[in-house]
Structure formats: structure tokens, C-alpha cells
Short mmCIF file of C-alpha atoms in Angstrom, two decimals:
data_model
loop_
_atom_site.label_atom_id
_atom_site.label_comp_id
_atom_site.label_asym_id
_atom_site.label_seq_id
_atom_site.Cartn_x
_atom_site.Cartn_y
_atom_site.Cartn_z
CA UNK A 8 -35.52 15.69 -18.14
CA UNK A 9 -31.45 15.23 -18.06
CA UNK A 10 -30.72 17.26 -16.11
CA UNK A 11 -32.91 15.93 -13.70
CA UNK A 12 -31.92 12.27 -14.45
CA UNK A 13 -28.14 13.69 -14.45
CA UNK A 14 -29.72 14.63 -10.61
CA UNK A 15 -30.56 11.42 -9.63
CA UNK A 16 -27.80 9.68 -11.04
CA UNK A 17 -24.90 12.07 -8.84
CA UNK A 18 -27.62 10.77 -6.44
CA UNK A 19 -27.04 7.25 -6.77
CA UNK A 20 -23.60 7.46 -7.58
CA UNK A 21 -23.04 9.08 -3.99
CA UNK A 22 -24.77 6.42 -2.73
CA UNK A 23 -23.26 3.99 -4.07
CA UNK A 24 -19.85 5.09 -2.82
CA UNK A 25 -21.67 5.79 0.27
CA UNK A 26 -22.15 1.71 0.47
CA UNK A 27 -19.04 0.50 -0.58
CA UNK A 28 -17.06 2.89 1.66
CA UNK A 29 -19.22 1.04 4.41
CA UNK A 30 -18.62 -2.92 2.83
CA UNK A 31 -14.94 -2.00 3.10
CA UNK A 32 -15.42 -0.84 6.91
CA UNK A 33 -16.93 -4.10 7.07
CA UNK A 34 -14.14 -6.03 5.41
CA UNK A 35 -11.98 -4.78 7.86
CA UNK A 36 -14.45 -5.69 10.30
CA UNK A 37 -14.64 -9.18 9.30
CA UNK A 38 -10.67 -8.92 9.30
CA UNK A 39 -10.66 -7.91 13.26
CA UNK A 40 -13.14 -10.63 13.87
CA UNK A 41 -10.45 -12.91 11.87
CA UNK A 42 -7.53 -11.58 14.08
CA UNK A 43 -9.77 -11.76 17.40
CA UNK A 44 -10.74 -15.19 16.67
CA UNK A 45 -6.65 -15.99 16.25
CA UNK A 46 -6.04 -14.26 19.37
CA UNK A 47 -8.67 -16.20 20.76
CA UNK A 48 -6.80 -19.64 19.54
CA UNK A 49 -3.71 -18.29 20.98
CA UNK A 50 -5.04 -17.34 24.26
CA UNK A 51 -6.53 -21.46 24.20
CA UNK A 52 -2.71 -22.86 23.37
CA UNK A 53 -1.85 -20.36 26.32
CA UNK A 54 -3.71 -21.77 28.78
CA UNK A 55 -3.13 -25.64 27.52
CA UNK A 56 0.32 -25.15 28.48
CA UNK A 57 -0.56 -23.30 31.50
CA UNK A 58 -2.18 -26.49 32.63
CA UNK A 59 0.68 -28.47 31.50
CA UNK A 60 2.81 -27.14 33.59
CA UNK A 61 0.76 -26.89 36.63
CA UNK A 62 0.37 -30.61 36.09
CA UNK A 63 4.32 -30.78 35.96
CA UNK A 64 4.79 -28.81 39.08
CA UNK A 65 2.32 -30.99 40.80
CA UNK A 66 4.24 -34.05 40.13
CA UNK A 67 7.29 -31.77 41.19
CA UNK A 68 5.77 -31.39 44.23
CA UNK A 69 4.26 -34.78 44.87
CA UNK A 70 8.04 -36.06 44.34
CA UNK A 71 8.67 -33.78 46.96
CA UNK A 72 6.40 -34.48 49.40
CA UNK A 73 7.53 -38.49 49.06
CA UNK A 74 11.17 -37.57 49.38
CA UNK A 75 10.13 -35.34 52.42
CA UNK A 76 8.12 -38.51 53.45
CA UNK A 77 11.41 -40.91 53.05
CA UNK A 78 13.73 -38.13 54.50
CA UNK A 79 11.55 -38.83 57.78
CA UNK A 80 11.33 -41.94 57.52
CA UNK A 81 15.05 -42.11 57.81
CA UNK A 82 15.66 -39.72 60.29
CA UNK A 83 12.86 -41.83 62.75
CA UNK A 84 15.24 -44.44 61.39
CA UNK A 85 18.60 -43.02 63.06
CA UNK A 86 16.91 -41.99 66.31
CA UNK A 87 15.65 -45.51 66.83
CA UNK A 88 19.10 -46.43 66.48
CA UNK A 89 20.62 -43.65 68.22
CA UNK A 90 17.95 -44.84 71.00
CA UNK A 91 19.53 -48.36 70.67
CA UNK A 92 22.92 -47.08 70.98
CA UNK A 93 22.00 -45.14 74.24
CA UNK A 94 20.22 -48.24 75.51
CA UNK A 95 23.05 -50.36 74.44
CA UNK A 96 25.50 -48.24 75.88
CA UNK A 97 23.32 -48.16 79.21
CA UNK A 98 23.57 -51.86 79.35
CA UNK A 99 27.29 -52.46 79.13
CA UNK A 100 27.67 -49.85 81.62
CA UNK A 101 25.49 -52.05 83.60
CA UNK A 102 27.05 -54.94 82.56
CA UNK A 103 30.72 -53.65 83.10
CA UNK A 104 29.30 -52.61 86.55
CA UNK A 105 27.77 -56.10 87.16
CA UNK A 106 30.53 -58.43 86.26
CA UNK A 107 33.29 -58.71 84.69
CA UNK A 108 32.73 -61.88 83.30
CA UNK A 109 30.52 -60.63 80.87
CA UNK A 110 34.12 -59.13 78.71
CA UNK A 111 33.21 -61.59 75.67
CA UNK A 112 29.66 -60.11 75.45
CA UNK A 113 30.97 -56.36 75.85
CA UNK A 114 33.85 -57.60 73.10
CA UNK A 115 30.58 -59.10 71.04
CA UNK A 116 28.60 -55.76 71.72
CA UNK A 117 31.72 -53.20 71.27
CA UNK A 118 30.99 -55.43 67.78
CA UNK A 119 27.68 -55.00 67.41
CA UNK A 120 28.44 -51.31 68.11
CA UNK A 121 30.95 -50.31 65.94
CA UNK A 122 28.85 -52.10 63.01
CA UNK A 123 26.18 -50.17 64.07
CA UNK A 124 28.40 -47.13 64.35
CA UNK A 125 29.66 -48.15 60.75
CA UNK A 126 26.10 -48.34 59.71
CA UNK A 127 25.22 -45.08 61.29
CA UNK A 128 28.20 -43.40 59.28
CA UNK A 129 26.65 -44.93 55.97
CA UNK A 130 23.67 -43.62 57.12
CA UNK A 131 24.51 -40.71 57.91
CA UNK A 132 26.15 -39.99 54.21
CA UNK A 133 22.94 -41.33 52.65
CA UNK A 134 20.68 -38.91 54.56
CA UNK A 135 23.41 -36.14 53.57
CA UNK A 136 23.02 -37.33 49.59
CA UNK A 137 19.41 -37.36 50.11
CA UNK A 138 19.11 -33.95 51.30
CA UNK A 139 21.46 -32.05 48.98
CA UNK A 140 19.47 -34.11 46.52
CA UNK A 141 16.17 -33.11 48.42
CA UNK A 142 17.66 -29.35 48.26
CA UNK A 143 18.53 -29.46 44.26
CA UNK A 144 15.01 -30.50 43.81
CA UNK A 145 13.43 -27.25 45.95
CA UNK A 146 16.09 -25.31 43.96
CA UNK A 147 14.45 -26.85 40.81
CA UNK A 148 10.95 -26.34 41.84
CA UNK A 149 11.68 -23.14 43.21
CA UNK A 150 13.22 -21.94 39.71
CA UNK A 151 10.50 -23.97 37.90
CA UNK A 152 7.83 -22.18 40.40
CA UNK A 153 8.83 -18.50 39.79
CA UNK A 154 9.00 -19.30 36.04
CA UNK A 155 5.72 -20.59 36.54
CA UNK A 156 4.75 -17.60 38.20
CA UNK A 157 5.78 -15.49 35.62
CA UNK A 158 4.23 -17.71 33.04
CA UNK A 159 1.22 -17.04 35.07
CA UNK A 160 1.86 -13.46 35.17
CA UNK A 161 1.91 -13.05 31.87
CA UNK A 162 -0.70 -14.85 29.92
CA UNK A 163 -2.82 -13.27 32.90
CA UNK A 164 -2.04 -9.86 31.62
CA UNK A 165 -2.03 -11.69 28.36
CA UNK A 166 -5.77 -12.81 28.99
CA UNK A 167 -6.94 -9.36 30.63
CA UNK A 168 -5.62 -7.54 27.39
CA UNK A 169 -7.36 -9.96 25.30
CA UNK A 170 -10.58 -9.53 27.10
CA UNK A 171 -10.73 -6.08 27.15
CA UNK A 172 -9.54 -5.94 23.54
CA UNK A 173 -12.69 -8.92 23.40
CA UNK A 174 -14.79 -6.73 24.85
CA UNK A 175 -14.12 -3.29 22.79
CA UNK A 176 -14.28 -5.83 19.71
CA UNK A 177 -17.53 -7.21 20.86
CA UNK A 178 -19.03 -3.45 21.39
CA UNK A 179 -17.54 -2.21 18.26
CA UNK A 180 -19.00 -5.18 16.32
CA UNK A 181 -22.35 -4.63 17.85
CA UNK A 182 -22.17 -1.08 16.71
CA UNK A 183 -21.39 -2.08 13.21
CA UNK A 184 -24.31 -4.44 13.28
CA UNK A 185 -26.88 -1.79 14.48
CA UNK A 186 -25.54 0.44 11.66
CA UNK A 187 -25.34 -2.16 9.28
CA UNK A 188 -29.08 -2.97 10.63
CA UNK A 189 -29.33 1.00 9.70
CA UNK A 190 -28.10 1.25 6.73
CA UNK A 191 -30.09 -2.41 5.56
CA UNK A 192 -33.71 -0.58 6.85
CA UNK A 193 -32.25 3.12 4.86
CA UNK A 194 -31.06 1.04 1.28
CA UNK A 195 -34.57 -0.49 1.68
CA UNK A 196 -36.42 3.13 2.17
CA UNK A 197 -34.28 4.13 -0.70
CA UNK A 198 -34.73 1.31 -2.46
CA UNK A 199 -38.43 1.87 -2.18
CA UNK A 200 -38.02 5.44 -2.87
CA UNK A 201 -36.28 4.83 -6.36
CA UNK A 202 -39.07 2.92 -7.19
CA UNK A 203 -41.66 4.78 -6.69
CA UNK A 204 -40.04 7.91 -8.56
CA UNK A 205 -39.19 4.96 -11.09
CA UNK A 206 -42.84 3.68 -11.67
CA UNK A 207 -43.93 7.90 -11.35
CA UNK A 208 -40.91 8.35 -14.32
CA UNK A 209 -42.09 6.44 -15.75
CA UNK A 210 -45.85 7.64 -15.84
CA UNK A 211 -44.49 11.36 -16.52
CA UNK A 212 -42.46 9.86 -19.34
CA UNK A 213 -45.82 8.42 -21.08
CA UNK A 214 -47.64 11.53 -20.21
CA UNK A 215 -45.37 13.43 -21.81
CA UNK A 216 -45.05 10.75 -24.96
CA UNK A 217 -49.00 11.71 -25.50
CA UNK A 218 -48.35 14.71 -25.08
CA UNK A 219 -45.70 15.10 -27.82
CA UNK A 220 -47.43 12.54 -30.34
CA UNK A 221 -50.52 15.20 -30.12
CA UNK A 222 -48.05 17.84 -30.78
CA UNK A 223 -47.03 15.98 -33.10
CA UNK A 224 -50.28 15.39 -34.89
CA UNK A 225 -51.52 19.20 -34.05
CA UNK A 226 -48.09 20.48 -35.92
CA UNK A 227 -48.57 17.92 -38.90
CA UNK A 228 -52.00 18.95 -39.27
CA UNK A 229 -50.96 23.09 -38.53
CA UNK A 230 -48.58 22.06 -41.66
CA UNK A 231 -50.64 20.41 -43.61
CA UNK A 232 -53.18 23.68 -43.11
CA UNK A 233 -50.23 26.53 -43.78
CA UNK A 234 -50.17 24.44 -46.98
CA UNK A 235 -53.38 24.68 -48.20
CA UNK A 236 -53.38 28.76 -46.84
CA UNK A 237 -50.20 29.48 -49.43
CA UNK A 238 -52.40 27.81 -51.82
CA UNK A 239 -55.13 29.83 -51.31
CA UNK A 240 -53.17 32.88 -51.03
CA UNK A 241 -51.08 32.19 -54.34
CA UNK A 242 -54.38 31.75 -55.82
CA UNK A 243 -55.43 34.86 -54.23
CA UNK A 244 -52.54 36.76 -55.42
CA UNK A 245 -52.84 35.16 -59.03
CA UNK A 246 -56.48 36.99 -58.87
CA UNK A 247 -55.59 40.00 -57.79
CA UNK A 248 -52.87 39.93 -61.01
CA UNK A 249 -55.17 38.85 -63.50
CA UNK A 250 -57.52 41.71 -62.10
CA UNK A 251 -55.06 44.38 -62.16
CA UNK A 252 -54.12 43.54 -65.56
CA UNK A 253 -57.63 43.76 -66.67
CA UNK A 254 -58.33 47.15 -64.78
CA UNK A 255 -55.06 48.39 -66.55
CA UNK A 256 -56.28 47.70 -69.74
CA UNK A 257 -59.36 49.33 -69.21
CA UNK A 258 -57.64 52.21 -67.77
CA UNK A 259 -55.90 52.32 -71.16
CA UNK A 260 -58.84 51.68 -73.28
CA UNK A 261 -60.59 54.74 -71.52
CA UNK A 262 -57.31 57.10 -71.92
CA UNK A 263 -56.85 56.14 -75.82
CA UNK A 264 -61.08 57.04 -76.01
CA UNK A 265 -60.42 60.44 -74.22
CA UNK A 266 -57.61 61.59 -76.06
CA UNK A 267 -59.55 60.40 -79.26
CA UNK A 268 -62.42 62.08 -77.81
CA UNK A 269 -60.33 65.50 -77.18
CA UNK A 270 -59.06 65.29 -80.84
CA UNK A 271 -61.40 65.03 -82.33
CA UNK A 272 -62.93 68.54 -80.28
CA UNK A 273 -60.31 70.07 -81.57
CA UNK A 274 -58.62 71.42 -78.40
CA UNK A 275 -55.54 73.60 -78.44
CA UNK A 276 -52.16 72.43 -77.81
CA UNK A 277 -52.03 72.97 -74.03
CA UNK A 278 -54.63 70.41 -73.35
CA UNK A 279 -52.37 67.53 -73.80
CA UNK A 280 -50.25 68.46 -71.34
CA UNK A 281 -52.60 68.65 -68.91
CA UNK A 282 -54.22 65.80 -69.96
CA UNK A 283 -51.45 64.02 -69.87
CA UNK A 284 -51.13 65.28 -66.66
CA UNK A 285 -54.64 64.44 -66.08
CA UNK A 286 -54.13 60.77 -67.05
CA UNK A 287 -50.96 60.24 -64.51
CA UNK A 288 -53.23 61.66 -61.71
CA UNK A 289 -56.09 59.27 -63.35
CA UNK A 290 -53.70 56.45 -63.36
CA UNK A 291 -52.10 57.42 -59.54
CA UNK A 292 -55.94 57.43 -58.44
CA UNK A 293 -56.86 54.13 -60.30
CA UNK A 294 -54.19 52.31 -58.95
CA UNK A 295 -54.83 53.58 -55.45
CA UNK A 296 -58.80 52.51 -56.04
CA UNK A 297 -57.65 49.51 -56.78
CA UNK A 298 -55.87 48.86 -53.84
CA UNK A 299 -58.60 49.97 -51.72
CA UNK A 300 -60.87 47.82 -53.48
CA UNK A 301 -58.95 44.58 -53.64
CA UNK A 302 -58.15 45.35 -49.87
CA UNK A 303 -61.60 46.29 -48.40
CA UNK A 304 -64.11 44.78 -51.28
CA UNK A 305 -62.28 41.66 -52.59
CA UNK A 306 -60.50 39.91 -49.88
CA UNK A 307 -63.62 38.89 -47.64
CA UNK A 308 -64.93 37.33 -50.60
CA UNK A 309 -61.87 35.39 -51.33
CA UNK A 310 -61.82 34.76 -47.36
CA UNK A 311 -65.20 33.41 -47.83
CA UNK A 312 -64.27 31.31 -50.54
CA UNK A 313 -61.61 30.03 -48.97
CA UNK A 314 -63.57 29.03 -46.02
CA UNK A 315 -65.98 27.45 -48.20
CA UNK A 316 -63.32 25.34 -50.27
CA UNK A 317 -61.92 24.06 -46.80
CA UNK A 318 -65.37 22.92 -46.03
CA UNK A 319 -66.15 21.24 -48.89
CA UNK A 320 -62.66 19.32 -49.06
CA UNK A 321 -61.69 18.61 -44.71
CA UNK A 322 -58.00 17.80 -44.62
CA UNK A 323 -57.11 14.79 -43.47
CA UNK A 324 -55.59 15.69 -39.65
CA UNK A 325 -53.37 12.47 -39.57
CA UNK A 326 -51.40 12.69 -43.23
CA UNK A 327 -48.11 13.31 -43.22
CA UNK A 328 -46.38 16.49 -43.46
CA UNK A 329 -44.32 16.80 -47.45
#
């Protein structure tokens, strides 16, 4: 029975490494899904100032578009008065050709001209300010444009890495949850399993307690019988003394009445000698009847009486062993 609950225990100790190699494979899985979700946060702050600088190159180019707007405006500005000046020009041609009278008005339009002229000059520098301005500000938005490019460029690889990193996260997770679905239904099964060889343990365990409290009681009660059998055998044997000693005697009794017997015959000398002789061999074959005797004649009698003592007085199968 140890070694086979030493069996089950490497069992469960197996397993139990088995499951906490697989909770630390899903630490680290809850650590990727920590570090996804943070790449997910980052990819969010990414795109919030993607959108804030879209917005800022919109209003880049809506600037533009109204400076482009006033740049017209301006130049439509200059032709008109480069229209004037034609038509102006025209007319004191026509004038000079007319009359000649008309010297103050040319004099007041040479004026008018040459403010005009003046004006046009002014113009003419403001348009020039307004178009290197016009031309920093393309240079800007061109700068701020390929930067914005790039931007774009990047957290758009940015974003395709983090999906596809998304999307072997997302298959890898759903493999760990089938396998943690698995290994859920398996530590169930086994669950069950060590249960029922629990409760069947169990069962074995008090089948084999009855089984060794009978033992039990069938060696107390094989002890408390050997007992009373070396009893009965020392008074067997204390018998079998007190009858040798009387056959002994007799023995002796009959040798002293022979050899009284002989002398008083009055045999020769030789005759002791062989009846000495005689009385060894008489002993030797005494002693052997004996034996035979208390083997074949005596012991079923004592056997018997034995067996009728242990009837009349049953031991007791439930007292205790000395």
C-alpha cells in the first residue's frame, strides 16, 4: 500500500508541476495581453496627433488658399489699373491730338498718372512681399507636408505591425484559451478520477481493516489455543514421567525378586553375569516397551482427554493474548 500511494503521489506531484508550468505560461500571457493593451494606448496617442496635425495642415492650407485668394484679388487689382493707364494714356493721346488747349488737364492727368504710377510701384512691392511671403508659407507647408507624410508613413507601418502583432496575439490567446479550456475539462476528469480511486481507497482500506482485525482475533484466539496445547502437553509429559518412574520401579522390584529368586536356587557363579546381562537386555527392552506403549497406547487417550477438557471448558475467542 506505499508503494502504491508513493505511485500516486509522483503522480500528482507531476501534475501539479504539470499545472503550474502552464499558470506561469499564462502569467506571461496575461503579461503580453498587458503589453498589447499598452501598444494599443500608444497606437490611440498615435493617431490623436495624427489628427492634430492634419487639422494643422488644413488650416495651413486654408491660409493658403485665402492668401492665393488675396494674391488675385490684387493682381485683378493692377490690371484694372494697368487698363486705366492704357485708357488714360489713349485719351491724352486723343486729347494732345484734339487740342492743345487741353495742356492743364494733360499737366492734371500726367498728375493723376504719376500718382497712379507711384501707386502702382507701391503696389507692385506689396504684391512682391506678398508672394515671397506666399512662397515661405508653401516652403512651410511643403516641409510641414513631407513631415507629415512621414509621420503618416510611419505610424502606418507603426499600425500594420501592431495589427499583425494584434492579430498573432489574438490567435495565440485563443489557443491558450482552448488549451486552458483543455486542461480545465482534463483537471476535472482527473479530478474525478482521484476521487473515485479516493472513495475505492478508501473502501480497500476498510476491507482490509476487517480483514486484519479478524486476523487479529483468529491469531489471539490461535494464541490463546497454543496456550492451552503446552498445557496439555506439559501435563502430558508430567504423565508420561510419573509413569516411567513407576514402570522403573517395578522394573526394579521384579530384578531384586529374580536375583532373590536365583539365590536362593542356588545357581553357580556364572549366572550373575548373565543375569546381569539378562537384566540390561530386560531393562533395554522395558524401556523400549515403554516407548512403544506411551507412543501407540497412551497418547490417543491423552488426545482424547484433551479434546474432552477443551469441550468442557470453550476458550473465550475474543480474550486477550498474555
Amino acid at each position: 500500500m506505499r508503494r502504491f500511494f508513493r505511485a500516486h503521489r509522483d503522480e500528482d506531484y507531476s501534475q501539479i508541476q504539470y499545472l503550474t508550468a502552464k499558470c506561469t505560461r499564462l502569467a506571461h500571457d496575461k503579461v503580453l495581453e498587458r503589453e498589447f493593451l499598452v501598444s494599443r494606448n500608444k497606437e490611440r496617442k498615435l493617431y490623436n496627433d495624427l489628427e492634430v496635425v492634419t487639422s494643422r495642415l488644413f488650416q495651413q492650407e486654408r491660409l493658403n488658399r485665402e492668401l492665393r485668394i488675396n494674391q488675385e484679388q490684387l493682381i485683378g487689382r493692377i490690371r484694372q489699373q494697368q487698363d486705366l493707364v492704357d485708357v488714360l494714356q489713349q485719351r491724352m493721346i486723343l486729347l494732345v491730338e484734339e487740342s492743345s488747349r487741353d495742356v492743364e488737364l494733360l499737366k492734371q492727368v500726367s498728375s493723376e498718372l504719376q500718382c497712379l504710377q507711384s501707386s502702382e510701384e507701391k503696389l507692385e512691392g506689396l504684391v512682391e512681399e506678398l508672394h515671397t511671403e506666399a512662397q515661405h508659407r508653401a516652403a512651410v507647408a511643403e516641409g510641414l507636408q513631407t513631415e507629415l507624410h512621414n509621420e503618416a508613413q510611419r505610424t502606418a507601418a507603426l499600425t500594420e505591425s501592431l495589427h499583425a502583432e494584434l492579430h498573432s496575439k489574438t490567435v495565440e490567446l485563443k489557443e491558450l484559451k482552448d488549451t486552458n479550456r483543455a486542461l480545465m475539462e482534463e483537471l476535472r476528469d482527473l479530478h474525478r478520477d482521484h476521487q473515485k480511486e479516493v472513495c475505492e481507497l478508501q473502501l480497500e482500506n476498510e476491507g482490509s481493516l476487517k480483514k486484519l482485525h479478524d486476523t487479529a482475533e483468529q491469531f489471539e484466539w490461535l494464541c490463546q489455543q497454543q496456550r492451552y496445547w503446552m498445557c496439555c502437553v506439559k501435563r502430558f509429559k508430567d504423565c508420561l514421567m510419573e509413569e516411567k518412574e513407576t514402570l522403573f520401579r517395578q522394573v526394579s522390584m521384579l530384578e531384586k525378586k529374580v536375583v532373590k529368586q536365583r539365590l536362593h536356587d542356588g545357581s553357580s557363579m556364572l549366572f550373575p553375569l548373565q543375569d546381569t546381562r539378562s537384566c540390561d537386555s530386560i531393562r533395554s527392552w522395558e524401556a523400549h516397551a515403554v516407548k512403544d506403549l506411551g507412543s501407540q497406547g497412551e497418547t490417543p487417550n491423552i488426545y482424547g482427554e484433551l479434546f474432552t477438557q477443551q469441550a468442557g471448558s470453550p476458550i473465550s475467542r475474543y480474550h486477550k493474548p498474555p
